[in-house]
Short mmCIF file of C-alpha atoms and ligand atoms in Angstrom, two decimals:
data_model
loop_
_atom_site.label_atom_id
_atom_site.label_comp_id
_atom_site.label_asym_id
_atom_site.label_seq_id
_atom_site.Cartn_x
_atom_site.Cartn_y
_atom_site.Cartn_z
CA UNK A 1 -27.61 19.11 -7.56
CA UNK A 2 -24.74 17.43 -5.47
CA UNK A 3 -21.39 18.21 -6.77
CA UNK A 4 -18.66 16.09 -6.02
CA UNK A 5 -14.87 16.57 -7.42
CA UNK A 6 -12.29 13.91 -8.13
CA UNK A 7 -9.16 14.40 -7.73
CA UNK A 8 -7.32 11.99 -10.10
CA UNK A 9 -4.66 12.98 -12.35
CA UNK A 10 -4.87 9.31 -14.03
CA UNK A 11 -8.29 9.49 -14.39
CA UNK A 12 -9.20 8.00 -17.81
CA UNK A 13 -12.39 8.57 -19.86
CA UNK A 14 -15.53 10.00 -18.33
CA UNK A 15 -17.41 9.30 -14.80
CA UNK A 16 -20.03 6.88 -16.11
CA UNK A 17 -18.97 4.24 -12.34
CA UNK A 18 -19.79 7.42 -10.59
CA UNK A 19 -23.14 8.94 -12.25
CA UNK A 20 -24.35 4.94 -12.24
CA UNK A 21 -24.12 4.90 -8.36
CA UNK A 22 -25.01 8.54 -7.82
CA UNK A 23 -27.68 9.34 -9.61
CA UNK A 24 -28.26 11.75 -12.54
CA UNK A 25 -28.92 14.80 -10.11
CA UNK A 26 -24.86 15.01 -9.34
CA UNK A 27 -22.44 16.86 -11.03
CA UNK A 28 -18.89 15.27 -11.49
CA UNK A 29 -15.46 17.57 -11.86
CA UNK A 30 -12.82 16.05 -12.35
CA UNK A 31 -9.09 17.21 -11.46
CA UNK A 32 -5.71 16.44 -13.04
CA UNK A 33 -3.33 18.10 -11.27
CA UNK A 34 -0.38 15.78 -12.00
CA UNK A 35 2.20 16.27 -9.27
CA UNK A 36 0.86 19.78 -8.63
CA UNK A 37 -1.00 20.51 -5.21
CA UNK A 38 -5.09 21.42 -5.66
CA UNK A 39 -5.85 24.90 -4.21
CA UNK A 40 -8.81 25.60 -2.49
CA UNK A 41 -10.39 27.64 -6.04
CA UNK A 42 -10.40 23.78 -7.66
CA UNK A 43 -12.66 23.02 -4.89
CA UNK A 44 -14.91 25.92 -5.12
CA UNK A 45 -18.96 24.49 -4.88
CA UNK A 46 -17.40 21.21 -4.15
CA UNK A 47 -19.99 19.25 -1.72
CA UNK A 48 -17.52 16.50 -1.82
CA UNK A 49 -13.95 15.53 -2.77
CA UNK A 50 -13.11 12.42 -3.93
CA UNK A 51 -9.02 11.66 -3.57
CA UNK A 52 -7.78 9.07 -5.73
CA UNK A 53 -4.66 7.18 -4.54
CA UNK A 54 -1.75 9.09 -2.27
CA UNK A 55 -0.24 11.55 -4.60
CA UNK A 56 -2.18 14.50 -3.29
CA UNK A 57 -1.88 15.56 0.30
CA UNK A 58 -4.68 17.33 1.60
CA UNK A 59 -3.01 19.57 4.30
CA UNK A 60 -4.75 21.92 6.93
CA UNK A 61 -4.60 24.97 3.98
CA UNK A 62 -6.29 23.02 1.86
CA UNK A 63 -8.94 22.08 4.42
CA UNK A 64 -9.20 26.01 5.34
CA UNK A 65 -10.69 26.67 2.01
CA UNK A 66 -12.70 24.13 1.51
CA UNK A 67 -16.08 25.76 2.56
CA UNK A 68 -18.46 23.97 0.89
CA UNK A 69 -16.99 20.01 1.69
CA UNK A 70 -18.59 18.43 3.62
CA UNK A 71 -16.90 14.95 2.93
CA UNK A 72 -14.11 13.81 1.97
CA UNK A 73 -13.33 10.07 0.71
CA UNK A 74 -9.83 8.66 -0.07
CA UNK A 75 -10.67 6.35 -3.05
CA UNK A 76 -7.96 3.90 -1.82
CA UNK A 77 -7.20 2.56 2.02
CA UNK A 78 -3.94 4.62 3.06
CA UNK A 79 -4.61 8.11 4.07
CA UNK A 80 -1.22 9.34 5.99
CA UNK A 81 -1.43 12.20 3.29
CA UNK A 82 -4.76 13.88 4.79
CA UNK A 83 -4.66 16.34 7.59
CA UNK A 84 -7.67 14.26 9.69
CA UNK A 85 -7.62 16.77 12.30
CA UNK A 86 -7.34 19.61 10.25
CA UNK A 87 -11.23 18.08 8.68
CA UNK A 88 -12.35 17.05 12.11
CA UNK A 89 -12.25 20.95 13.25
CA UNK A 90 -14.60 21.82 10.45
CA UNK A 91 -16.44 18.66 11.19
CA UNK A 92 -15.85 16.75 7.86
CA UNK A 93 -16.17 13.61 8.12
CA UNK A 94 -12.67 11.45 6.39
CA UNK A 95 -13.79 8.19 5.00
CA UNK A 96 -11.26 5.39 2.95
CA UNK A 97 -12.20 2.86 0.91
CA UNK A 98 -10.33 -0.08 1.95
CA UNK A 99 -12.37 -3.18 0.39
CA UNK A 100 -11.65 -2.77 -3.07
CA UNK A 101 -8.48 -3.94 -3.59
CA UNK A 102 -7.59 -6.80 -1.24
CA UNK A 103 -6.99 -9.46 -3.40
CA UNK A 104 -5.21 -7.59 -5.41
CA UNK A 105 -2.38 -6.64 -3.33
CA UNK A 106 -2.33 -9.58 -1.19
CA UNK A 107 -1.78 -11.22 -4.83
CA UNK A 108 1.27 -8.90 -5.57
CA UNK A 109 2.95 -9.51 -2.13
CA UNK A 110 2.74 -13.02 -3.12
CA UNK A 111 3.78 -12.30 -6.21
CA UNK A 112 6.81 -10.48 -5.67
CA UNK A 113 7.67 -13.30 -3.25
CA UNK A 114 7.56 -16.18 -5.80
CA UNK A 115 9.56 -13.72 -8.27
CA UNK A 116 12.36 -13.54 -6.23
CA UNK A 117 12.16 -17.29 -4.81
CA UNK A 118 11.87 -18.92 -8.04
CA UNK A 119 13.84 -16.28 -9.93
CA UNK A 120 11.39 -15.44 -12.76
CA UNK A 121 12.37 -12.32 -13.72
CA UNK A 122 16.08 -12.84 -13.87
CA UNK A 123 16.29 -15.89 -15.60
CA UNK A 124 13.66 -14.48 -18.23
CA UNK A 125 15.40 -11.51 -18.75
CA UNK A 126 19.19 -13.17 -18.92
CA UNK A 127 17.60 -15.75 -21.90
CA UNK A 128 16.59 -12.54 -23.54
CA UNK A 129 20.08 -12.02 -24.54
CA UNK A 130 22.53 -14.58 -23.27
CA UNK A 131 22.44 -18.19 -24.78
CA UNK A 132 25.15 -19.07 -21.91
CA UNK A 133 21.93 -18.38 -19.18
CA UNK A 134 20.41 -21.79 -20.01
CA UNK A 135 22.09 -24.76 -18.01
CA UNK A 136 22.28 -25.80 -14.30
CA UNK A 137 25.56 -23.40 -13.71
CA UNK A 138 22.85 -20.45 -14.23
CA UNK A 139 20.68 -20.95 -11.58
CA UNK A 140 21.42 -19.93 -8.39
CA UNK A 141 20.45 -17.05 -6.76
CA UNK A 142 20.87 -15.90 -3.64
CA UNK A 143 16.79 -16.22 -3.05
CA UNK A 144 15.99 -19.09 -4.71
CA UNK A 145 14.94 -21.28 -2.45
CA UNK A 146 12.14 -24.03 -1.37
CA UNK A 147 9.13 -22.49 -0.19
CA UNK A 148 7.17 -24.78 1.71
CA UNK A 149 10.03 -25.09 4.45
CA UNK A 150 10.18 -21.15 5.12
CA UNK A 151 8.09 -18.79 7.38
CA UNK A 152 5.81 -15.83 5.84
CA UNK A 153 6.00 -13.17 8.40
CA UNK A 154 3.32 -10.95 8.20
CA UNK A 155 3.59 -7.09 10.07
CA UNK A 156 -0.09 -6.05 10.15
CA UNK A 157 -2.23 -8.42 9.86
CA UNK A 158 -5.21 -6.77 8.56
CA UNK A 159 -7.12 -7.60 5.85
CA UNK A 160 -4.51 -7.76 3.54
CA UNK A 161 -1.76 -9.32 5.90
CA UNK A 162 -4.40 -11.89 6.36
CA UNK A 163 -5.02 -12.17 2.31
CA UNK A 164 -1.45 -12.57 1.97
CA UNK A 165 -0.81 -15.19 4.87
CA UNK A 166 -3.68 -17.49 3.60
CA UNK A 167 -1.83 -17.50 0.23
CA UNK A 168 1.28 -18.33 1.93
CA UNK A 169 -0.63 -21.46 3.86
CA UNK A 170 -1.73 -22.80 0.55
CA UNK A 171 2.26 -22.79 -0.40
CA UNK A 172 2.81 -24.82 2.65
CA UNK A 173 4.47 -21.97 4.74
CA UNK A 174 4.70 -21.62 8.10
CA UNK A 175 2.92 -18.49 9.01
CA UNK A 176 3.43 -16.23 11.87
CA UNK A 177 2.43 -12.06 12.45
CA UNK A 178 3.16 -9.42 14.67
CA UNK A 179 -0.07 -7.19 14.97
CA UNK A 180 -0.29 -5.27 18.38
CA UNK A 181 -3.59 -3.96 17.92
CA UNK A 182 -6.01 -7.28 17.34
CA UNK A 183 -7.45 -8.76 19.91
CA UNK A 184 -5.92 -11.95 22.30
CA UNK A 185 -6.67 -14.82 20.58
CA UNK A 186 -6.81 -14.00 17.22
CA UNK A 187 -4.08 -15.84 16.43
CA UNK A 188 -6.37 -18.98 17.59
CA UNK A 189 -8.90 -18.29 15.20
CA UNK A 190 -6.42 -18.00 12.05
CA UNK A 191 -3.86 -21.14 12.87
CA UNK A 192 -0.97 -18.82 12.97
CA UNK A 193 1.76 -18.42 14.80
CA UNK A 194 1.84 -14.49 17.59
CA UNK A 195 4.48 -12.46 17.47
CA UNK A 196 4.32 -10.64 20.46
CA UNK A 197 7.15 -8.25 19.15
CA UNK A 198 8.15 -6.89 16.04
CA UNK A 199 11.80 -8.37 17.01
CA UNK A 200 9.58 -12.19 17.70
CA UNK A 201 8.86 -12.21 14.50
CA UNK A 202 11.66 -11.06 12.95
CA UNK A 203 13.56 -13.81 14.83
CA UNK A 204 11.47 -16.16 12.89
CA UNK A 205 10.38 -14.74 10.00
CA UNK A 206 12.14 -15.84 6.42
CA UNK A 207 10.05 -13.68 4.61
CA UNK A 208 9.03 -10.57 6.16
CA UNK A 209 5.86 -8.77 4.08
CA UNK A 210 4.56 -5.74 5.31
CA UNK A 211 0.84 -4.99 5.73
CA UNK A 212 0.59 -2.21 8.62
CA UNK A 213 -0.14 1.44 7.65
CA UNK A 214 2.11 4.45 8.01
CA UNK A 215 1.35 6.11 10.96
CA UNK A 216 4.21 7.51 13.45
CA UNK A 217 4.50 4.26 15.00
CA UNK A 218 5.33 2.37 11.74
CA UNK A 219 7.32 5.03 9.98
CA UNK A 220 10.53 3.39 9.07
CA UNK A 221 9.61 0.09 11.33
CA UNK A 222 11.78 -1.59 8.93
CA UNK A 223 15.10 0.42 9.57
CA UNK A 224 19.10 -1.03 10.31
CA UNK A 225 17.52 -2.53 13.87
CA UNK A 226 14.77 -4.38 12.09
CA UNK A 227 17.26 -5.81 9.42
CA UNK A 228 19.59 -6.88 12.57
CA UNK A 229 16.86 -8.80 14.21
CA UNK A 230 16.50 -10.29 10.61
CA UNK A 231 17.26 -13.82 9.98
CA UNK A 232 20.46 -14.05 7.58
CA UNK A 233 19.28 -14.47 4.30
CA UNK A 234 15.91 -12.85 5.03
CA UNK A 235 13.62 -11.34 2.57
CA UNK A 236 11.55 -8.29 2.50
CA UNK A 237 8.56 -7.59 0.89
CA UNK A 238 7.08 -4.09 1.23
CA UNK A 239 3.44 -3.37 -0.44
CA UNK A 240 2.12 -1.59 2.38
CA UNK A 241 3.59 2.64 2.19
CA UNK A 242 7.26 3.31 0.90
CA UNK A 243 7.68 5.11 4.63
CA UNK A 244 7.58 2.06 6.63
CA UNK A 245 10.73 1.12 5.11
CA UNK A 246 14.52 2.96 5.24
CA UNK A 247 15.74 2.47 2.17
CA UNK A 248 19.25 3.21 3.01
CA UNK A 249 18.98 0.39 5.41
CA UNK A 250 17.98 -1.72 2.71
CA UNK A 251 20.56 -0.95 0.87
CA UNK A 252 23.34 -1.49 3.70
CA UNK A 253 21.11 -5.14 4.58
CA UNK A 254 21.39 -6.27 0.56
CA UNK A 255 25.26 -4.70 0.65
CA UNK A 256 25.84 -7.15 3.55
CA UNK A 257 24.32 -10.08 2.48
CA UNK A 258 22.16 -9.62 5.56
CA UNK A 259 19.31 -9.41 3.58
CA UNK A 260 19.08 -12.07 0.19
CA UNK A 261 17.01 -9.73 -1.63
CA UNK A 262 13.86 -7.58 -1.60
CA UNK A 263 10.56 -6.29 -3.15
CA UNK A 264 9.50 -3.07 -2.80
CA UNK A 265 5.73 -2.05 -4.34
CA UNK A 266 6.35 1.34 -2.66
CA UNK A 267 8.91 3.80 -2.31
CA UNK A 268 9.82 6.26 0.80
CA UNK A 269 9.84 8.85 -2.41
CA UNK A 270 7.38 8.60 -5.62
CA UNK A 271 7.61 7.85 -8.38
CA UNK A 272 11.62 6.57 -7.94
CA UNK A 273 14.33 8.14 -6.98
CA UNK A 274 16.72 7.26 -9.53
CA UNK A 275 19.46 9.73 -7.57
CA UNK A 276 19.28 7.28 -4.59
CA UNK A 277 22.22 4.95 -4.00
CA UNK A 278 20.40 1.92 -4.20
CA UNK A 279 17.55 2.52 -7.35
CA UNK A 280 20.88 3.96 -8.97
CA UNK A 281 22.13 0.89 -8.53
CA UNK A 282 19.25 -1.25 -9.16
CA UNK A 283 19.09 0.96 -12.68
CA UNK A 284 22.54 0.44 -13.67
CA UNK A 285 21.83 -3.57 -13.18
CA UNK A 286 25.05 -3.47 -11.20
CA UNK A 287 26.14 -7.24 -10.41
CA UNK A 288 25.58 -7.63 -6.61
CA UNK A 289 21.85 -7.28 -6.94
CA UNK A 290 21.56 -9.56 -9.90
CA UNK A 291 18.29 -11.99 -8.69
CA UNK A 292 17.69 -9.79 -5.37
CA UNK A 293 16.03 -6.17 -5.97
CA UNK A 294 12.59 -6.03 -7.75
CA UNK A 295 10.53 -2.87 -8.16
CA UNK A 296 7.27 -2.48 -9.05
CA UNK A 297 5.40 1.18 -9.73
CA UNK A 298 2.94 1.30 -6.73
CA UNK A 299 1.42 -1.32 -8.82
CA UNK A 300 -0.11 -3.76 -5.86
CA UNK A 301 -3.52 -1.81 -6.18
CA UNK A 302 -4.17 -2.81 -9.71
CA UNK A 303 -6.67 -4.14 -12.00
CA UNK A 304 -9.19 -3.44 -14.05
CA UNK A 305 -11.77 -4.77 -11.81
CA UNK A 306 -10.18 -3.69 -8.65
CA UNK A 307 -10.45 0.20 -10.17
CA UNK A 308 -13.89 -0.05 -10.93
CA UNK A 309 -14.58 -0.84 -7.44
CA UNK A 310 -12.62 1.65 -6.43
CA UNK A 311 -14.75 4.21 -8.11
CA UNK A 312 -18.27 2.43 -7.11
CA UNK A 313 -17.53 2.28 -3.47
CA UNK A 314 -16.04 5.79 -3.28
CA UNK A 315 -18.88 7.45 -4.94
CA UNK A 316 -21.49 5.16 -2.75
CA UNK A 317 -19.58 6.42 0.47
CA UNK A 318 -19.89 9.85 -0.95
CA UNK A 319 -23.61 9.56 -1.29
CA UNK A 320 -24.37 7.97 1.54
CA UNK A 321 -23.32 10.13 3.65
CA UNK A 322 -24.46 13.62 1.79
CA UNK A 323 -27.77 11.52 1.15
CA UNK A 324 -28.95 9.64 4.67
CA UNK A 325 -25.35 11.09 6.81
CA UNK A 326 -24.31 7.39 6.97
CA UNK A 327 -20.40 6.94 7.19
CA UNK A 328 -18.55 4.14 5.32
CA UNK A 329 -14.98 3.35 6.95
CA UNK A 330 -14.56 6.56 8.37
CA UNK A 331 -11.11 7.21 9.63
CA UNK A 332 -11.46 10.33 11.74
CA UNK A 333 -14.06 9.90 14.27
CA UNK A 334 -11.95 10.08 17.15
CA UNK A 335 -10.82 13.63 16.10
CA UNK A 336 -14.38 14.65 14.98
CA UNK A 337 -15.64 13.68 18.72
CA UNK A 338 -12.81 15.30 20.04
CA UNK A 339 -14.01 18.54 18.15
CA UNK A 340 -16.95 18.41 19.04
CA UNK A 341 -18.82 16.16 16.32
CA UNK A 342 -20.60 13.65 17.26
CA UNK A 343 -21.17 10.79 14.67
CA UNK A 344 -21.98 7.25 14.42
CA UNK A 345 -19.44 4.40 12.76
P1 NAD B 1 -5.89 -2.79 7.58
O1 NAD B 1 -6.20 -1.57 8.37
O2 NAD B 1 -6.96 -3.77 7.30
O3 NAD B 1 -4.69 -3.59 8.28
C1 NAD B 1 -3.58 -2.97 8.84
C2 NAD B 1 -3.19 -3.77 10.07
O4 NAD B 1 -1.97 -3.21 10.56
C3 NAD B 1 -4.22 -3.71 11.20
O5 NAD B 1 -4.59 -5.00 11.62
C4 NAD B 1 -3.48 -2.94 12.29
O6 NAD B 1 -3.83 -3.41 13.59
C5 NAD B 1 -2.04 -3.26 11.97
N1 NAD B 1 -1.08 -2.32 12.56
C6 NAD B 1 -1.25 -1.01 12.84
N2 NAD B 1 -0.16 -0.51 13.43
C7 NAD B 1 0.72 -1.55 13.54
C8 NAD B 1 2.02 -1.66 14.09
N3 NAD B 1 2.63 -0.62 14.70
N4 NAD B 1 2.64 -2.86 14.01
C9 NAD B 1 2.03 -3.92 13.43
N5 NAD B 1 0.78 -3.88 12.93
C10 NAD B 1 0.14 -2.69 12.97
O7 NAD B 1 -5.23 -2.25 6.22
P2 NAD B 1 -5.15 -3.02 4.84
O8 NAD B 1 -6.36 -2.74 4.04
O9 NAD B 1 -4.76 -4.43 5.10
O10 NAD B 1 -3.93 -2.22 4.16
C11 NAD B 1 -2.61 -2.46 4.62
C12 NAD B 1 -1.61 -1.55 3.95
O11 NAD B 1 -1.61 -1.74 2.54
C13 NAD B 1 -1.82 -0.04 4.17
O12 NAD B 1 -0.55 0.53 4.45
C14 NAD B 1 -2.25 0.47 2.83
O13 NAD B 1 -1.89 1.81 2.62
C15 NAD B 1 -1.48 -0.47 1.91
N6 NAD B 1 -2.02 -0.58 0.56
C16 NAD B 1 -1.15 -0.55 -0.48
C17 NAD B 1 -1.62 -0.68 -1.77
C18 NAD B 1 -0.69 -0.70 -2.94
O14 NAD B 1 -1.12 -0.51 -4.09
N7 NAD B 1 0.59 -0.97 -2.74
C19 NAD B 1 -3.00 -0.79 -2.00
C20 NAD B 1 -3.87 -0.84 -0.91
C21 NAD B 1 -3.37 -0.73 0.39
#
């Protein structure tokens, strides 16, 4: 009997994805811990743990108690919150899942991008109550703007900085990246424009969408610096993890007028901070941001379809590793070699 625990506060119903890609010989637990942390008792017997999105951090006490884990699989691509080295020592293999919701947040980037351009949400919610929102007077806002005569900048461009930037090509934008780690050339293959700094493409960038990961290189790469090297009237879209972004900065670039506006998908601290300055602000619906601020609740992930993938592809990386030792995506082979643990991609 394999036993494998999920750890999934949200998680709705029972583990019929799961049992249909595992097999009937595996034994599903699954944990609701809310905000609290899991101990090492919930993970008593465990053979594997199965973390679903970023809310729980699985730290190097955690690890220490895990004694029967011998995997452990992020159900969702970012994975800043586990201690890889801490799993490395013990030799447990970290694997994400990062092909199961692609579309899906490329989608919302683009999304939140034609929200603010073409002012959707504001003028639908002004009608809601004001008769004196219909008429030509009403329309302006400080990001409404055309479109096909702008440049999509793209930090990461991954699979999901390249979902978002073919989107963006279909609107007619320019599109142009800054992505240190691919390969020369690249940019050859997809038509876009290098960046061969972070301050390039900021230069050039109308849009700026974020698409790296947070790691300590990208922690707050959008912070008062970035916003300088900003284009006036710039705007930011931020899907990728609420720590790439300084909010305060954000604030003091919409304050300005630096910035026209900006989407954030993720927050530095979640779910909101309603004491910060800015989300205070945001909440209050005070005038200056009218048209410019959308949030969205860590929402990019989403759907129905995307979720059930989600749960198929974690469970099959899961199994195919406690099964025939294969790895899917793993994300911690460099520490796991440097342990001692040899394994193959
Ligand atoms: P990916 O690994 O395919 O792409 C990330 C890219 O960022 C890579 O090409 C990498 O080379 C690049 N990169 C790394 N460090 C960089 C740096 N310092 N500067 C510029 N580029 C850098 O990842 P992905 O699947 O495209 O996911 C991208 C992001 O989206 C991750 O942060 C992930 O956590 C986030 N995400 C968010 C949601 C959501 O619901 N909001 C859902 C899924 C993924």
């Amino acid at each position: 009997m394999t036993r494998i625990a999920i750890i999934d506060p949200q998680f709705d119903g029972t583990p019929d994805i799961e049992l249909d890609e595992a097999g009937a010989d595996t034994e599903f637990t699954i944990l609701r811990p809310g905000y609290d942390p899991v101990s090492p008792a919930d993970l008593d017997g465990a053979d594997a743990v199965v973390n679903c999105r970023s809310r729980h951090y699985i730290p190097a006490d955690l690890v220490a108690g895990m004694t029967t884990v011998k995997v452990v699989v992020q159900a969702g691509v970012g994975f800043n919150h586990i201690d890889l080295d801490a799993c490395a020592a013990r030799g447990i293999p970290v694997c994400n899942t990062p092909d199961y919701g692609t579309m899906e947040v490329a989608d919302h980037a683009i999304g939140l991008m034609l929200a603010l351009s073409r002012g959707i949400p504001t003028y639908a919610e002004r009608l809601w109550t004001r008769d004196d929102a219909w008429g030509t007077h009403a329309l302006p806002l400080p990001p409404v703007r055309r479109l096909s005569i702008r440049t999509f900048g793209v930090i990461g461009m991954g699979r999901i900085g390249t979902a978002a930037a073919l989107r963006a090509k279909a609107f007619g934008m320019t599109v142009a990246f800054y992505d240190p780690f691919l390969p020369a050339g690249t940019e050859l293959s997809f038509g876009f424009t290098r960046a061969a700094t972070l301050e390039d493409l900021l230069a050039q960038a109308d849009i700026v969408s974020v698409h790296c990961p947070l790691t300590p290189q990208t922690a707050q790469i959008i912070d008062d610096d970035a916003i300088a090297a900003m284009k006036p009237g710039a705007v930011l879209i931020n899907t990728s993890r609420g720590g790439t972004v300084d909010l305060d900065a954000i604030e003091r670039g919409l304050r300005s007028g630096k910035l026209n506006a900006a989407a954030l998908d993720v927050l530095p601290r979640e779910p909101l901070d309603r004491s910060h300055p800015l989300i205070a602000a945001w909440g209050a619906r005070e005038g200056w941001l009218d048209g410019r601020l959308i949030i969205t609740p860590h929402a990019a992930f989403y759907s129905p379809e995307g979720l059930a993938d989600m749960r198929r592809l974690s469970t099959r990386a899961v199994m195919g590793y406690l099964t025939e030792g294969r790895l899917r995506s793993c994300v911690n082979l460099r520490e796991l070699e440097r342990h001692g643990h040899r394994f193959d991609a």
